[in-house]
Amino acid sequence: MGQAKQRRMAQEREKALFSEIDLARVAGAVQRVCAAASGNLGVDCFDQALLAQSVLQRLGVHAEIVIGYAAWRVGPGGGDVISHYPASDTPVGTGAAFFHAWLKLGESIFDVTTNTFRLKATLLDAMDGGKTVVAWEPQYLWMPMADSRSLREVTMAMRGGIASYLGVSSFSVQ
């Protein structure tokens, strides 16, 4: 069987599986638990990814946690980008963590933390004195990996709703 046919069959299996699972419900449950229990809301992406992975695993869905960089165009203004990419002038050892954690489900990205964009923008604005307009803040993000854009495309975009995910490593909790 050719690679294209295998990929197509995998996508069809993925669609069938996700038609049976309510990802909004999974994301909502994870977000409620983290809102109630996390002392680091807005910077607890790994905890949320780990919890979402556990919920999906109980539902029979294999999901990998991916650690890497991410950025989202949340509004139309020049500074309306939330980024977990290191800046080229960031000194090493500053204590800041320039990474994000999300789930890989088949060939899709599942991120349960996008509901915290306003909080993240407020935290970033307090650090840099900016004013980030958050016009796009989905409750969760599920998108094909092929739709992920480069950091440059996100920063140059003229509208919200564009995301960049670049995995550096992934692992599964058994």
PDB file of C-alpha atoms in Angstrom, residues 20-140:
ATOM      1  CA  GLU A  20     -17.317   9.988  18.624  1.00  0.00           C
ATOM      2  CA  ILE A  21     -15.341  12.121  21.098  1.00  0.00           C
ATOM      3  CA  ASP A  22     -16.461  15.568  22.178  1.00  0.00           C
ATOM      4  CA  LEU A  23     -13.175  17.492  22.284  1.00  0.00           C
ATOM      5  CA  ALA A  24     -14.956  20.588  23.617  1.00  0.00           C
ATOM      6  CA  ARG A  25     -16.101  18.545  26.586  1.00  0.00           C
ATOM      7  CA  VAL A  26     -12.595  17.156  27.173  1.00  0.00           C
ATOM      8  CA  ALA A  27     -11.073  20.649  26.961  1.00  0.00           C
ATOM      9  CA  GLY A  28     -13.752  22.115  29.227  1.00  0.00           C
ATOM     10  CA  ALA A  29     -13.206  19.469  31.894  1.00  0.00           C
ATOM     11  CA  VAL A  30      -9.434  20.013  31.857  1.00  0.00           C
ATOM     12  CA  GLN A  31      -9.853  23.791  31.987  1.00  0.00           C
ATOM     13  CA  ARG A  32     -12.269  23.630  34.938  1.00  0.00           C
ATOM     14  CA  VAL A  33      -9.930  21.386  36.940  1.00  0.00           C
ATOM     15  CA  CYS A  34      -6.936  23.615  36.200  1.00  0.00           C
ATOM     16  CA  ALA A  35      -8.852  26.818  36.971  1.00  0.00           C
ATOM     17  CA  ALA A  36      -9.799  25.370  40.356  1.00  0.00           C
ATOM     18  CA  ALA A  37      -6.517  23.683  41.248  1.00  0.00           C
ATOM     19  CA  SER A  38      -3.637  25.340  39.405  1.00  0.00           C
ATOM     20  CA  GLY A  39      -1.601  27.994  41.123  1.00  0.00           C
ATOM     21  CA  ASN A  40      -0.021  28.847  37.780  1.00  0.00           C
ATOM     22  CA  LEU A  41      -2.966  29.446  35.474  1.00  0.00           C
ATOM     23  CA  GLY A  42      -1.732  30.870  32.197  1.00  0.00           C
ATOM     24  CA  VAL A  43       1.650  29.175  32.496  1.00  0.00           C
ATOM     25  CA  ASP A  44       0.487  25.616  33.190  1.00  0.00           C
ATOM     26  CA  CYS A  45       0.358  24.296  29.629  1.00  0.00           C
ATOM     27  CA  PHE A  46       2.259  21.119  30.471  1.00  0.00           C
ATOM     28  CA  ASP A  47      -0.093  20.287  33.340  1.00  0.00           C
ATOM     29  CA  GLN A  48      -3.104  20.849  31.102  1.00  0.00           C
ATOM     30  CA  ALA A  49      -1.642  18.750  28.288  1.00  0.00           C
ATOM     31  CA  LEU A  50      -0.858  15.935  30.738  1.00  0.00           C
ATOM     32  CA  LEU A  51      -4.387  16.002  32.154  1.00  0.00           C
ATOM     33  CA  ALA A  52      -5.971  16.100  28.670  1.00  0.00           C
ATOM     34  CA  GLN A  53      -3.764  13.189  27.599  1.00  0.00           C
ATOM     35  CA  SER A  54      -4.971  11.192  30.602  1.00  0.00           C
ATOM     36  CA  VAL A  55      -8.639  11.921  29.860  1.00  0.00           C
ATOM     37  CA  LEU A  56      -8.227  10.963  26.204  1.00  0.00           C
ATOM     38  CA  GLN A  57      -6.331   7.814  27.158  1.00  0.00           C
ATOM     39  CA  ARG A  58      -9.290   6.752  29.327  1.00  0.00           C
ATOM     40  CA  LEU A  59     -11.486   7.282  26.270  1.00  0.00           C
ATOM     41  CA  GLY A  60      -9.232   5.007  24.233  1.00  0.00           C
ATOM     42  CA  VAL A  61      -7.471   7.754  22.283  1.00  0.00           C
ATOM     43  CA  HIS A  62      -3.681   7.834  21.975  1.00  0.00           C
ATOM     44  CA  ALA A  63      -2.290  11.350  22.325  1.00  0.00           C
ATOM     45  CA  GLU A  64       1.324  12.486  22.547  1.00  0.00           C
ATOM     46  CA  ILE A  65       2.423  15.520  24.507  1.00  0.00           C
ATOM     47  CA  VAL A  66       4.540  17.763  22.304  1.00  0.00           C
ATOM     48  CA  ILE A  67       6.938  20.310  23.756  1.00  0.00           C
ATOM     49  CA  GLY A  68       8.031  23.124  21.515  1.00  0.00           C
ATOM     50  CA  TYR A  69       7.326  26.654  20.423  1.00  0.00           C
ATOM     51  CA  ALA A  70       3.958  28.215  19.676  1.00  0.00           C
ATOM     52  CA  ALA A  71       2.574  31.599  18.685  1.00  0.00           C
ATOM     53  CA  TRP A  72      -0.914  32.891  18.010  1.00  0.00           C
ATOM     54  CA  ARG A  73      -2.139  35.983  16.171  1.00  0.00           C
ATOM     55  CA  VAL A  74      -4.933  37.060  18.552  1.00  0.00           C
ATOM     56  CA  GLY A  75      -5.843  40.428  17.047  1.00  0.00           C
ATOM     57  CA  PRO A  76      -5.261  42.746  14.084  1.00  0.00           C
ATOM     58  CA  GLY A  77      -2.678  45.087  15.650  1.00  0.00           C
ATOM     59  CA  GLY A  78       1.064  44.857  15.243  1.00  0.00           C
ATOM     60  CA  GLY A  79       1.574  43.658  18.813  1.00  0.00           C
ATOM     61  CA  ASP A  80      -1.423  41.353  19.000  1.00  0.00           C
ATOM     62  CA  VAL A  81       0.656  38.173  19.032  1.00  0.00           C
ATOM     63  CA  ILE A  82       1.182  35.839  21.964  1.00  0.00           C
ATOM     64  CA  SER A  83       4.418  33.967  21.463  1.00  0.00           C
ATOM     65  CA  HIS A  84       6.254  31.127  23.161  1.00  0.00           C
ATOM     66  CA  TYR A  85       9.265  31.479  20.863  1.00  0.00           C
ATOM     67  CA  PRO A  86      12.516  32.798  22.334  1.00  0.00           C
ATOM     68  CA  ALA A  87      13.602  36.189  21.063  1.00  0.00           C
ATOM     69  CA  SER A  88      17.035  36.302  19.473  1.00  0.00           C
ATOM     70  CA  ASP A  89      18.189  38.802  22.115  1.00  0.00           C
ATOM     71  CA  THR A  90      16.916  36.837  25.133  1.00  0.00           C
ATOM     72  CA  PRO A  91      19.772  36.121  27.528  1.00  0.00           C
ATOM     73  CA  VAL A  92      20.240  32.481  28.438  1.00  0.00           C
ATOM     74  CA  GLY A  93      19.382  31.679  32.039  1.00  0.00           C
ATOM     75  CA  THR A  94      16.814  34.422  32.600  1.00  0.00           C
ATOM     76  CA  GLY A  95      14.484  31.910  34.236  1.00  0.00           C
ATOM     77  CA  ALA A  96      11.792  32.319  31.619  1.00  0.00           C
ATOM     78  CA  ALA A  97      10.589  29.219  29.838  1.00  0.00           C
ATOM     79  CA  PHE A  98      10.127  29.714  26.130  1.00  0.00           C
ATOM     80  CA  PHE A  99       8.141  26.611  25.407  1.00  0.00           C
ATOM     81  CA  HIS A 100       4.597  25.436  25.098  1.00  0.00           C
ATOM     82  CA  ALA A 101       2.987  22.017  25.500  1.00  0.00           C
ATOM     83  CA  TRP A 102       0.092  20.637  23.465  1.00  0.00           C
ATOM     84  CA  LEU A 103      -1.203  17.290  22.268  1.00  0.00           C
ATOM     85  CA  LYS A 104      -0.680  15.540  18.974  1.00  0.00           C
ATOM     86  CA  LEU A 105      -3.629  13.365  17.999  1.00  0.00           C
ATOM     87  CA  GLY A 106      -2.845  11.605  14.762  1.00  0.00           C
ATOM     88  CA  GLU A 107      -1.981  14.405  12.350  1.00  0.00           C
ATOM     89  CA  SER A 108      -3.771  17.078  14.391  1.00  0.00           C
ATOM     90  CA  ILE A 109      -2.885  19.563  17.108  1.00  0.00           C
ATOM     91  CA  PHE A 110      -5.122  19.688  20.186  1.00  0.00           C
ATOM     92  CA  ASP A 111      -4.408  22.605  22.525  1.00  0.00           C
ATOM     93  CA  VAL A 112      -6.619  23.062  25.582  1.00  0.00           C
ATOM     94  CA  THR A 113      -4.922  26.282  26.759  1.00  0.00           C
ATOM     95  CA  THR A 114      -6.138  28.763  24.144  1.00  0.00           C
ATOM     96  CA  ASN A 115      -8.915  29.883  26.486  1.00  0.00           C
ATOM     97  CA  THR A 116      -6.234  31.700  28.531  1.00  0.00           C
ATOM     98  CA  PHE A 117      -5.105  34.132  25.812  1.00  0.00           C
ATOM     99  CA  ARG A 118      -6.544  37.169  27.654  1.00  0.00           C
ATOM    100  CA  LEU A 119      -4.759  36.164  30.849  1.00  0.00           C
ATOM    101  CA  LYS A 120      -1.494  35.523  28.975  1.00  0.00           C
ATOM    102  CA  ALA A 121      -1.824  38.891  27.214  1.00  0.00           C
ATOM    103  CA  THR A 122      -2.338  40.644  30.553  1.00  0.00           C
ATOM    104  CA  LEU A 123       0.754  38.957  32.014  1.00  0.00           C
ATOM    105  CA  LEU A 124       2.867  39.815  28.960  1.00  0.00           C
ATOM    106  CA  ASP A 125       1.574  43.408  28.841  1.00  0.00           C
ATOM    107  CA  ALA A 126       2.552  43.858  32.499  1.00  0.00           C
ATOM    108  CA  MET A 127       6.101  42.782  31.604  1.00  0.00           C
ATOM    109  CA  ASP A 128       6.575  44.757  28.395  1.00  0.00           C
ATOM    110  CA  GLY A 129       4.184  47.684  28.844  1.00  0.00           C
ATOM    111  CA  GLY A 130       2.275  46.798  25.675  1.00  0.00           C
ATOM    112  CA  LYS A 131      -1.461  46.584  25.067  1.00  0.00           C
ATOM    113  CA  THR A 132      -2.436  43.325  23.386  1.00  0.00           C
ATOM    114  CA  VAL A 133      -5.938  43.242  21.916  1.00  0.00           C
ATOM    115  CA  VAL A 134      -7.341  39.722  22.142  1.00  0.00           C
ATOM    116  CA  ALA A 135     -10.034  39.397  19.472  1.00  0.00           C
ATOM    117  CA  TRP A 136      -9.517  35.642  18.982  1.00  0.00           C
ATOM    118  CA  GLU A 137      -9.601  33.303  21.979  1.00  0.00           C
ATOM    119  CA  PRO A 138     -11.034  29.884  21.113  1.00  0.00           C
ATOM    120  CA  GLN A 139     -12.045  27.629  23.998  1.00  0.00           C
ATOM    121  CA  TYR A 140      -9.616  25.064  22.577  1.00  0.00           C
TER     122      TYR A 140
END
